[in-house]
Short mmCIF file of C-alpha atoms in Angstrom, two decimals:
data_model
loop_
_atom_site.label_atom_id
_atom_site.label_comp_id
_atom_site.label_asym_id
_atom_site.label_seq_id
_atom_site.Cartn_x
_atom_site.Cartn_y
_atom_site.Cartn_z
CA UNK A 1 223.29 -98.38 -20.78
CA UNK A 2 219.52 -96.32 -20.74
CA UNK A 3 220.23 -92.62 -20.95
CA UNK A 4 219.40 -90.53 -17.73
CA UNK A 5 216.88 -88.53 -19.83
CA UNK A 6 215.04 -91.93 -20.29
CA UNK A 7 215.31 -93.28 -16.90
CA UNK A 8 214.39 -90.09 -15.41
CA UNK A 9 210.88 -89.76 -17.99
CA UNK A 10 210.51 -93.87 -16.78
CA UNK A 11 209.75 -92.59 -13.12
CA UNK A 12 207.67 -89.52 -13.91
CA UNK A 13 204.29 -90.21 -13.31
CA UNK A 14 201.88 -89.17 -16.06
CA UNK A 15 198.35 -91.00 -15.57
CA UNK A 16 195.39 -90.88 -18.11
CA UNK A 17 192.37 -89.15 -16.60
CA UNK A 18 189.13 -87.78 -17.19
CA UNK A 19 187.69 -84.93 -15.61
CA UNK A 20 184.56 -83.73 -14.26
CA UNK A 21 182.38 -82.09 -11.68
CA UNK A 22 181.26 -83.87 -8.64
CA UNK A 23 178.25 -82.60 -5.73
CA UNK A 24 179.98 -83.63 -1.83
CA UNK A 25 176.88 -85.22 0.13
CA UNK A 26 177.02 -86.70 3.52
CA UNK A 27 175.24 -88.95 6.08
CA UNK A 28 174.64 -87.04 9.39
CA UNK A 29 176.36 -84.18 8.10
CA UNK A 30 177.02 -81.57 10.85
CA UNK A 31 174.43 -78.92 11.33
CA UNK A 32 174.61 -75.21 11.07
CA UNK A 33 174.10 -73.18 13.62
CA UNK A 34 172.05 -69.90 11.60
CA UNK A 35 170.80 -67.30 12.76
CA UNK A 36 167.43 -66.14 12.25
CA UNK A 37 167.54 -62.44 13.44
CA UNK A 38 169.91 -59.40 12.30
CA UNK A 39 171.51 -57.53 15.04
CA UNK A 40 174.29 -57.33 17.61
CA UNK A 41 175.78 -60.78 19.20
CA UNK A 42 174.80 -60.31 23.03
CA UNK A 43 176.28 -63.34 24.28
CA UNK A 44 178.06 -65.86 23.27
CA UNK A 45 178.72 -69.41 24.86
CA UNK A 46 180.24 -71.68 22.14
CA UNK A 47 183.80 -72.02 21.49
CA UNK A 48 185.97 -74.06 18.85
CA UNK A 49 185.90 -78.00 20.05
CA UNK A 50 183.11 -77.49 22.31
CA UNK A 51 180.91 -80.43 23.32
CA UNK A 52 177.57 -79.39 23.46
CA UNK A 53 174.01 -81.39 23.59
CA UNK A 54 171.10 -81.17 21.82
CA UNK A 55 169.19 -77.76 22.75
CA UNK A 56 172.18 -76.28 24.44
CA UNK A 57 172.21 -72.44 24.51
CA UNK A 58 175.24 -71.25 22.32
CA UNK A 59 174.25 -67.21 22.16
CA UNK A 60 171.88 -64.46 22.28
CA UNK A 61 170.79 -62.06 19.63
CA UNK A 62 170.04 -58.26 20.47
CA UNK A 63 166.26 -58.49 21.94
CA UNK A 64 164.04 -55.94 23.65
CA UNK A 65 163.18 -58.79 25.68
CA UNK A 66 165.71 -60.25 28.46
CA UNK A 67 166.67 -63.67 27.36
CA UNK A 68 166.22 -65.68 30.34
CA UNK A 69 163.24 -64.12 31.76
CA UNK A 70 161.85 -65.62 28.16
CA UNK A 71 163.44 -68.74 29.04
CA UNK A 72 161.95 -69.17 32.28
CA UNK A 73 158.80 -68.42 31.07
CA UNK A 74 158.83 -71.04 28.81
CA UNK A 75 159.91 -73.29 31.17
CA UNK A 76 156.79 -72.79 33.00
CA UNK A 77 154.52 -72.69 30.08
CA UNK A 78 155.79 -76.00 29.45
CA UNK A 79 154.98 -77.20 32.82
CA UNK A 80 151.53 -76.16 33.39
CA UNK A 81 150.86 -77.29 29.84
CA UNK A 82 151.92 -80.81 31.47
CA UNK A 83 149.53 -80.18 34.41
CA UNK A 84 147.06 -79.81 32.34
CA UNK A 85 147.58 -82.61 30.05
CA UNK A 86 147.76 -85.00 33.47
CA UNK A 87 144.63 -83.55 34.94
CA UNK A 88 146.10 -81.42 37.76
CA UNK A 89 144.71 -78.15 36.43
CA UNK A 90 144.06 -77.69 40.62
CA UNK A 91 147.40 -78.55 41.51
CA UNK A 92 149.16 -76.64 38.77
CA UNK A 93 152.40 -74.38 39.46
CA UNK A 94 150.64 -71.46 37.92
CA UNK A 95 152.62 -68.23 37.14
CA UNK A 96 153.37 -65.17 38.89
CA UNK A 97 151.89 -62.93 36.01
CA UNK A 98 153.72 -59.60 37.78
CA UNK A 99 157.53 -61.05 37.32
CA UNK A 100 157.20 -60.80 34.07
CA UNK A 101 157.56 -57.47 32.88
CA UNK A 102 160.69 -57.59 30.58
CA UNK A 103 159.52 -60.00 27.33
CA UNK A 104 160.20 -57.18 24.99
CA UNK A 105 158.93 -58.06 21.82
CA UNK A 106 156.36 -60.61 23.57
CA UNK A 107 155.33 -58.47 25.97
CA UNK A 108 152.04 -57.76 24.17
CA UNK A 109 151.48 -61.48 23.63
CA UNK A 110 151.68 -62.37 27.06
CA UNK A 111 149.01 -59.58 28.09
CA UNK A 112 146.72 -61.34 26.05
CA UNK A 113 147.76 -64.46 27.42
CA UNK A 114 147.69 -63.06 30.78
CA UNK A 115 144.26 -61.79 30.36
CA UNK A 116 142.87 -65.68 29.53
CA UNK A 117 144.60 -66.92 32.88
CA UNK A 118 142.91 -64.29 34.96
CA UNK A 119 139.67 -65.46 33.50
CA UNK A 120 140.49 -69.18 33.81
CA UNK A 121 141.52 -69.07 37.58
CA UNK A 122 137.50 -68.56 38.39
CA UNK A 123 136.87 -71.77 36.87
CA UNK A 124 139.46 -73.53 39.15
CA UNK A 125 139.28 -74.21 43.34
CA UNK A 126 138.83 -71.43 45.07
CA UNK A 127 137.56 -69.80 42.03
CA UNK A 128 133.67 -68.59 41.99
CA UNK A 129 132.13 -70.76 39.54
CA UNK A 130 133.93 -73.86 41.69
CA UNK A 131 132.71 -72.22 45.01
CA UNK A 132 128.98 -71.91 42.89
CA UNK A 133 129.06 -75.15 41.99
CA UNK A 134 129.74 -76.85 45.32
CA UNK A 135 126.80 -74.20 46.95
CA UNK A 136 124.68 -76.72 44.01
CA UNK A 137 125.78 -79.57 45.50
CA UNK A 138 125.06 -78.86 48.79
CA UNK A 139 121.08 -77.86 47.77
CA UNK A 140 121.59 -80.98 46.25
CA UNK A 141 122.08 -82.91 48.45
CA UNK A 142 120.03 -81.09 51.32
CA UNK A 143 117.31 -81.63 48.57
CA UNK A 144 117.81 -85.40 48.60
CA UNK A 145 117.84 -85.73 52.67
CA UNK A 146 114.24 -83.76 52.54
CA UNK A 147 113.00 -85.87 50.04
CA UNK A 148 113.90 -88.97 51.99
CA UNK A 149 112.43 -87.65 54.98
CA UNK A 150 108.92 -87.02 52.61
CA UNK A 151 109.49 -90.51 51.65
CA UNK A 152 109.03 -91.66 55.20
CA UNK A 153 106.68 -89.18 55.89
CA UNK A 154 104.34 -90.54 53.44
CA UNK A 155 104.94 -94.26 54.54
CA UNK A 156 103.87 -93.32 57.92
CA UNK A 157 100.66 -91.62 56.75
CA UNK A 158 99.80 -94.41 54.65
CA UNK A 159 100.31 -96.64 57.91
CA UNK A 160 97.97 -94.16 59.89
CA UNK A 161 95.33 -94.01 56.87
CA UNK A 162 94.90 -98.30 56.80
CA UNK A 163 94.42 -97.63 60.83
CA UNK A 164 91.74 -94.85 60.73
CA UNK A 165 90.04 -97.25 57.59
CA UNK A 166 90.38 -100.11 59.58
CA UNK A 167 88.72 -97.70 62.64
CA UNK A 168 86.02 -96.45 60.70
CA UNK A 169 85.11 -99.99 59.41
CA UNK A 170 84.79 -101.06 62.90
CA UNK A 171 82.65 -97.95 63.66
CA UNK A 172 80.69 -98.67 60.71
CA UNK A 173 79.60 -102.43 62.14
CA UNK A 174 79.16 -100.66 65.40
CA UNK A 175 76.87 -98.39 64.28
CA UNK A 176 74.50 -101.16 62.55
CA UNK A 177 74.27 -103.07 65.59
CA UNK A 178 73.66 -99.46 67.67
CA UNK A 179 76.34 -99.64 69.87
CA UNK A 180 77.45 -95.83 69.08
CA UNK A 181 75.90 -92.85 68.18
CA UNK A 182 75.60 -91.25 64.67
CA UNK A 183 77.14 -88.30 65.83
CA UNK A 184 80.43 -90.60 66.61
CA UNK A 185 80.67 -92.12 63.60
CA UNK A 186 80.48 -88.89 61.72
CA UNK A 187 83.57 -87.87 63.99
CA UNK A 188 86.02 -91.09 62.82
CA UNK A 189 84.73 -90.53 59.05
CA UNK A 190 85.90 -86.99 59.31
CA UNK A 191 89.54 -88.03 60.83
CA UNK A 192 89.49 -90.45 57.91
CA UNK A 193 88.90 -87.78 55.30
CA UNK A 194 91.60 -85.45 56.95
CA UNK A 195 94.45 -88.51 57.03
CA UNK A 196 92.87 -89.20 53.30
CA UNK A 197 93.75 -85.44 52.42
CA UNK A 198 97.32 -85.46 53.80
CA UNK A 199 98.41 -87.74 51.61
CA UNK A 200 98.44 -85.73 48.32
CA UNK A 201 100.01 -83.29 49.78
CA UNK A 202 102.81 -84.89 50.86
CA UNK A 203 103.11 -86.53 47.02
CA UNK A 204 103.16 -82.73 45.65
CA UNK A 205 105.96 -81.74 48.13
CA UNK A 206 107.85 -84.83 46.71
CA UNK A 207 106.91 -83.71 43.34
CA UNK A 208 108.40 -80.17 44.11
CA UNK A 209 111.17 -81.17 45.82
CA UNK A 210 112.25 -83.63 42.47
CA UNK A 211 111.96 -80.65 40.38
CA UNK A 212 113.77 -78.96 42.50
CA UNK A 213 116.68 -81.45 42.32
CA UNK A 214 116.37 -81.21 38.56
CA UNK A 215 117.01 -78.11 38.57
CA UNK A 216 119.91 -77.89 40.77
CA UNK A 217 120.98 -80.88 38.34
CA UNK A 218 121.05 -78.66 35.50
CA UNK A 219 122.45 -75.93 36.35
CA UNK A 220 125.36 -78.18 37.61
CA UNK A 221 125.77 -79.43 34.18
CA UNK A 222 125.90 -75.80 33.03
CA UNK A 223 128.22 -74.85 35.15
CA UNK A 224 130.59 -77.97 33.71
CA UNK A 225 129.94 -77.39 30.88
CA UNK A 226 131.46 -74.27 31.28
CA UNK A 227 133.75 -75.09 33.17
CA UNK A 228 134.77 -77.38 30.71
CA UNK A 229 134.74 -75.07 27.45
CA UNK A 230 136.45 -72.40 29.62
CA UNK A 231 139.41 -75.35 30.15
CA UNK A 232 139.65 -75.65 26.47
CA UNK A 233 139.53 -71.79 25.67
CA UNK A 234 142.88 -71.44 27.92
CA UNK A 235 144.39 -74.58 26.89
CA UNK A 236 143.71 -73.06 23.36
CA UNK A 237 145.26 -69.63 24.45
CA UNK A 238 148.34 -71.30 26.45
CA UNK A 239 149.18 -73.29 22.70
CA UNK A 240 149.07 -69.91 21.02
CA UNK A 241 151.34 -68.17 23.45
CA UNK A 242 154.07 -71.09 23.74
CA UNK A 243 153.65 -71.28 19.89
CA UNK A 244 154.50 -67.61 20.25
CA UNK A 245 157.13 -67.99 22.39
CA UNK A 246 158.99 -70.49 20.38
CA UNK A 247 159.00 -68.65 17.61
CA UNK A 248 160.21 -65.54 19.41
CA UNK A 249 162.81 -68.16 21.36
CA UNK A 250 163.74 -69.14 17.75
CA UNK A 251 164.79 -65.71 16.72
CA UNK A 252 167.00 -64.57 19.26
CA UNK A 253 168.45 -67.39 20.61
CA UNK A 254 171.16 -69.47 19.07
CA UNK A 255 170.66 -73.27 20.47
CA UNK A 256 172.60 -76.61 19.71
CA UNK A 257 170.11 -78.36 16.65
CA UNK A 258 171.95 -81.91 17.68
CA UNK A 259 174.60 -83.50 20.28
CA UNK A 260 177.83 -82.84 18.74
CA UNK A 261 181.40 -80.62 18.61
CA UNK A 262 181.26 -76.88 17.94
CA UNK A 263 183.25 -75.91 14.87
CA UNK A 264 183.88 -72.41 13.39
CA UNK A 265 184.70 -71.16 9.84
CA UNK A 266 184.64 -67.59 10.66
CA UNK A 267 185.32 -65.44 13.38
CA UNK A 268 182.53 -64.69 15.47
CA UNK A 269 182.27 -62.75 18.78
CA UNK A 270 180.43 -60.51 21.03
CA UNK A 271 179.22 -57.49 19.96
CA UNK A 272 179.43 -58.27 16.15
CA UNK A 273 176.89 -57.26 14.06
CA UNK A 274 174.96 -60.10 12.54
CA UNK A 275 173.09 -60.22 9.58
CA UNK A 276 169.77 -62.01 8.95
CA UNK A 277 170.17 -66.00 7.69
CA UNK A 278 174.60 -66.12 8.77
CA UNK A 279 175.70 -68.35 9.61
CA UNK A 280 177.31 -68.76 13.18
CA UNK A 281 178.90 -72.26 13.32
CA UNK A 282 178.42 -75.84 12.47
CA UNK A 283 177.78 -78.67 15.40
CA UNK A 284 179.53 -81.63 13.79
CA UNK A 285 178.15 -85.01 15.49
CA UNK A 286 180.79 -86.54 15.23
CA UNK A 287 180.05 -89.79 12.90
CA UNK A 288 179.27 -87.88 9.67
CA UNK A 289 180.17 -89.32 6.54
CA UNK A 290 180.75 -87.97 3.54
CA UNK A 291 181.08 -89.44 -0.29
CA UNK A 292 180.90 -88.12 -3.68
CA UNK A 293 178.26 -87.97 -6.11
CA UNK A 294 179.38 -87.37 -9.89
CA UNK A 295 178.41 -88.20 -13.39
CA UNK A 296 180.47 -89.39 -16.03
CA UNK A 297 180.17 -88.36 -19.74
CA UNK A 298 178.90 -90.85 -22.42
CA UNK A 299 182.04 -90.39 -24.60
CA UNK A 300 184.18 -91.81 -21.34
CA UNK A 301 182.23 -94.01 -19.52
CA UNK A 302 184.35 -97.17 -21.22
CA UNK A 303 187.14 -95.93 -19.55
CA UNK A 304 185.66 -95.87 -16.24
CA UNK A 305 185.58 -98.65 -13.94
CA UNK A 306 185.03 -99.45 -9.87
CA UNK A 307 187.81 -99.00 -8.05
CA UNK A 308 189.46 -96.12 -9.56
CA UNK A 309 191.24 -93.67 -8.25
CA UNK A 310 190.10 -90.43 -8.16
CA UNK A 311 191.37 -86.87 -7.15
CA UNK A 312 188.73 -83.83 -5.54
CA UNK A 313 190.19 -80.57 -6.08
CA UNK A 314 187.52 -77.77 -3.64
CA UNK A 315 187.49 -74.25 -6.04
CA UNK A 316 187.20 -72.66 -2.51
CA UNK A 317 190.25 -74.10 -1.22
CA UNK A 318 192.96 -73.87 -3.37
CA UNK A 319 194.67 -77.56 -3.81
CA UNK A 320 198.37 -76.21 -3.53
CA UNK A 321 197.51 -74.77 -0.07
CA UNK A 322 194.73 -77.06 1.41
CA UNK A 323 195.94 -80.61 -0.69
CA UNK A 324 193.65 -82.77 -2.23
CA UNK A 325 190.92 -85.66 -1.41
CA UNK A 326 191.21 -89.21 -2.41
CA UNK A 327 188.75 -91.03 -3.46
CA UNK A 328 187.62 -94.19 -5.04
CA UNK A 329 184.54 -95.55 -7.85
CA UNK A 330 182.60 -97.59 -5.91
CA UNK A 331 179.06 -97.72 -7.77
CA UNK A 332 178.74 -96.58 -11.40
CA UNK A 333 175.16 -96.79 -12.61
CA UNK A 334 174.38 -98.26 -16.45
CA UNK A 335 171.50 -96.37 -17.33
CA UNK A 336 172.63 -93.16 -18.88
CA UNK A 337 170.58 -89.39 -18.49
CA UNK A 338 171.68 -86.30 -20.36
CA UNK A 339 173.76 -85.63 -17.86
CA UNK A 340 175.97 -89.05 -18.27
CA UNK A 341 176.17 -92.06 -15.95
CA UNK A 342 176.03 -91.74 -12.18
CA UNK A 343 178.80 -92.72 -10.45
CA UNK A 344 179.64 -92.32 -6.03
CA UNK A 345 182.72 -91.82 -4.98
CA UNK A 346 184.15 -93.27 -1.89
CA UNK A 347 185.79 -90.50 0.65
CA UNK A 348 188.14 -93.29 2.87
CA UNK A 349 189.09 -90.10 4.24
CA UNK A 350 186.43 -88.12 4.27
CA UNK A 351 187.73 -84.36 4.04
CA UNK A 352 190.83 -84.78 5.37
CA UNK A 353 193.16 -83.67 2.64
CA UNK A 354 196.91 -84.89 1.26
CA UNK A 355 197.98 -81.43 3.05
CA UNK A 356 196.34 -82.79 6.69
CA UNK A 357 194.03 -80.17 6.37
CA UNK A 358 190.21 -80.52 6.72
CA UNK A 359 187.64 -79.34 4.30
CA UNK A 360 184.42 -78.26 6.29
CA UNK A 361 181.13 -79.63 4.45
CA UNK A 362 178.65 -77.49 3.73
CA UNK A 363 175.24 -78.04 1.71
CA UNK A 364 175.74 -77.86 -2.15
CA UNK A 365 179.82 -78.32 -1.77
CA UNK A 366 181.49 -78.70 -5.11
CA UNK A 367 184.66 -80.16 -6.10
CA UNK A 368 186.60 -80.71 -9.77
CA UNK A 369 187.40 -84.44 -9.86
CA UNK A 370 190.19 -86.24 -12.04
CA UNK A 371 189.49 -89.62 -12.25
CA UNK A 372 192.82 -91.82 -12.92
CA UNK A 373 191.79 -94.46 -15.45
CA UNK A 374 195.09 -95.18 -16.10
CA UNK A 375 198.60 -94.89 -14.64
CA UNK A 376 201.21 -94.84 -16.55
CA UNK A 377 204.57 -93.05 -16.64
CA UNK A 378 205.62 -89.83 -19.00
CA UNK A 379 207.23 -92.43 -21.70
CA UNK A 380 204.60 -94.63 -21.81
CA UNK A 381 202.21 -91.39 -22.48
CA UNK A 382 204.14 -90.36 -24.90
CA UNK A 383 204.22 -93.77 -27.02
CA UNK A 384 200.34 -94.42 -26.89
CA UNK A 385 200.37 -90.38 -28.12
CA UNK A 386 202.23 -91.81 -30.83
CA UNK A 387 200.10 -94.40 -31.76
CA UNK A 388 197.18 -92.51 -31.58
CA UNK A 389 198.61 -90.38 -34.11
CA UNK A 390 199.89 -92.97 -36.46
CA UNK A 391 195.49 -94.01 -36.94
CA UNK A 392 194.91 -90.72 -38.04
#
């Protein structure tokens, strides 16, 4: 009959393991929420378990500026930035520069902004370089109907000049053969000479009235030109001032960074004082996955293999309240550093402990891991002790 004292040391567990320090990583790890301003919690819109999307306003820091009015403005930044990208510069929703008067800390900003929209709005319809440059258009084109009307003005004097030659030719042969006076032919040679002398002068009316175009031509293209590098001075200003804005936007206002849940590990509320870089809460996505990254020292890498078991204990959650985390070997690497062999563990799990408790990841997470390279029970232990001793 086996003695209790051996049966009992039969079923105690007493594995072989080696121990070491791991590094927690994770694919699509949930993303803090941090903020980037010190100062009191205005608002506050997130809650434990929360489903929230991507850009979803979660709280407010303590601003001189009113928080919506901001994001309103931005809104419509954003939208006449559009305008403008599409061409509708004319058609653009543009802003009521008076309704904004509480920006606080970007109140100074938008003055300047304000200032480049003022000048910008005479370079658009209704605006006087617009209304200058359609007054060109129309002496343009007035311009053009006058010179057509020279055109045909000159086409009929060059019809009445071949007449009065072909008259005074006839007068000539007239006059050889005595049939009129001297005194008559002297008459149609001077109407010749006087249709002969219209003629230029009609050519240097069309010759004004092309340089006149020109001109009107030009200073068109000035006035687009203008036009155009006053466009690119206020698209130039509107980039600064959304830049601006986003940056302000980024400081006091706590937003979603991804679609996911809304998980605390801290209590936060209204009112609290925040300091600069805290962090508020995590948004978890939902499909994160986490493993284990770990090297193994040269003197014990023979006794490591894939498929091991092996057991995380967190430093910041103590194991006999929180439990541990499983895991498995499932790659060891054969090239060795000075820091040992890499191996990754396998989380089946993921942070969900032996206690049902849930470890939250954070970046640079740490845990002590035993890795079980053998399981055997306390006698067993005790024998290969014994042999171990018996070489020495």
């Amino acid at each position: 009959m086996i003695p209790p004292a051996i049966a009992i040391a039969n079923l105690i567990k007493f594995p072989e393991s080696i121990l070491t320090s791991t590094t927690i990583l994770s694919v699509n790890a949930p993303k803090p929420v941090i903020s980037n301003a010190g100062g009191k919690l205005v608002w506050l819109d997130a809650r434990e378990g929360l489903h929230v999307t991507k850009g979803a306003l979660l709280g407010f820091m303590e601003s001189l500026g009113k928080h919506r009015q901001v994001l309103d403005l931005y809104e419509r930044l954003n939208q006449l930035k559009s305008d403008l990208n599409e061409g509708e510069v004319n058609k653009a929703k543009w802003l009521d520069l008076k309704s904004y008067r509480d920006l606080g800390e970007l109140q100074q900003d938008f003055q300047v902004f304000s200032q480049a929209c003022i000048a910008y709005r005479n370079y658009l319809a209704g605006g006087l370089y617009p209304q200058k440059r359609a007054m060109l258009k129309a002496d343009l084109a007035h311009l053009a109907l006058l010179n057509e009307n020279l055109k045909k003005q000159k086409s009929l004097l060059e019809q009445d000049f071949v007449l009065s030659q072909q008259t005074f030719n006839m007068s000539e042969t007239l006059m050889e053969e005595k049939l009129i006076s001297e005194s008559e032919l002297r008459n149609e040679k001077s109407r010749l000479l006087g249709k002969k002398l219209t003629l230029p002068q009609v050519e240097a009316s069309m010759i004004a009235n092309e340089t006149q175009q020109n001109e009107k031509r030009k200073e068109i293209l000035e006035l687009d030109d203008a036009i155009s590098k006053q466009t690119q001075l206020f698209q130039e200003a509107l980039d600064l001032f959304r830049g601006q804005t986003e940056e302000w936007m980024k400081k006091y206002i706590l937003t979603a960074p991804v679609d996911g849940i809304v998980a605390f590990n801290s209590f936060i509320q209204v009112n609290q004082q925040i300091q600069p870089d805290q962090l508020i809460c995590y948004i978890n996505p939902g499909d994160s996955h986490y493993f284990a990254e770990a090297y193994i020292p040269q003197d014990n890498f023979g006794k490591i293999a894939i498929g091991q078991e092996v057991l995380l204990r967190f430093p910041s959650y103590p194991y006999q309240e929180y439990g541990l985390v499983r895991g498995k070997i499932e790659f060891i690497s054969h090239i060795g550093t000075e820091q040992g062999y890499l191996s990754k563990i396998a989380l089946p799990d993921n942070l969900s402990t032996t206690a049902d408790k849930k470890i939250q990841y954070r970046e640079g997470l740490t845990a002590n891991a035993e890795i079980i390279t053998k399981d055997m029970n306390l006698i067993e232990r005790f024998y290969y002790t014994i042999l171990r001793l018996k070489k020495y």
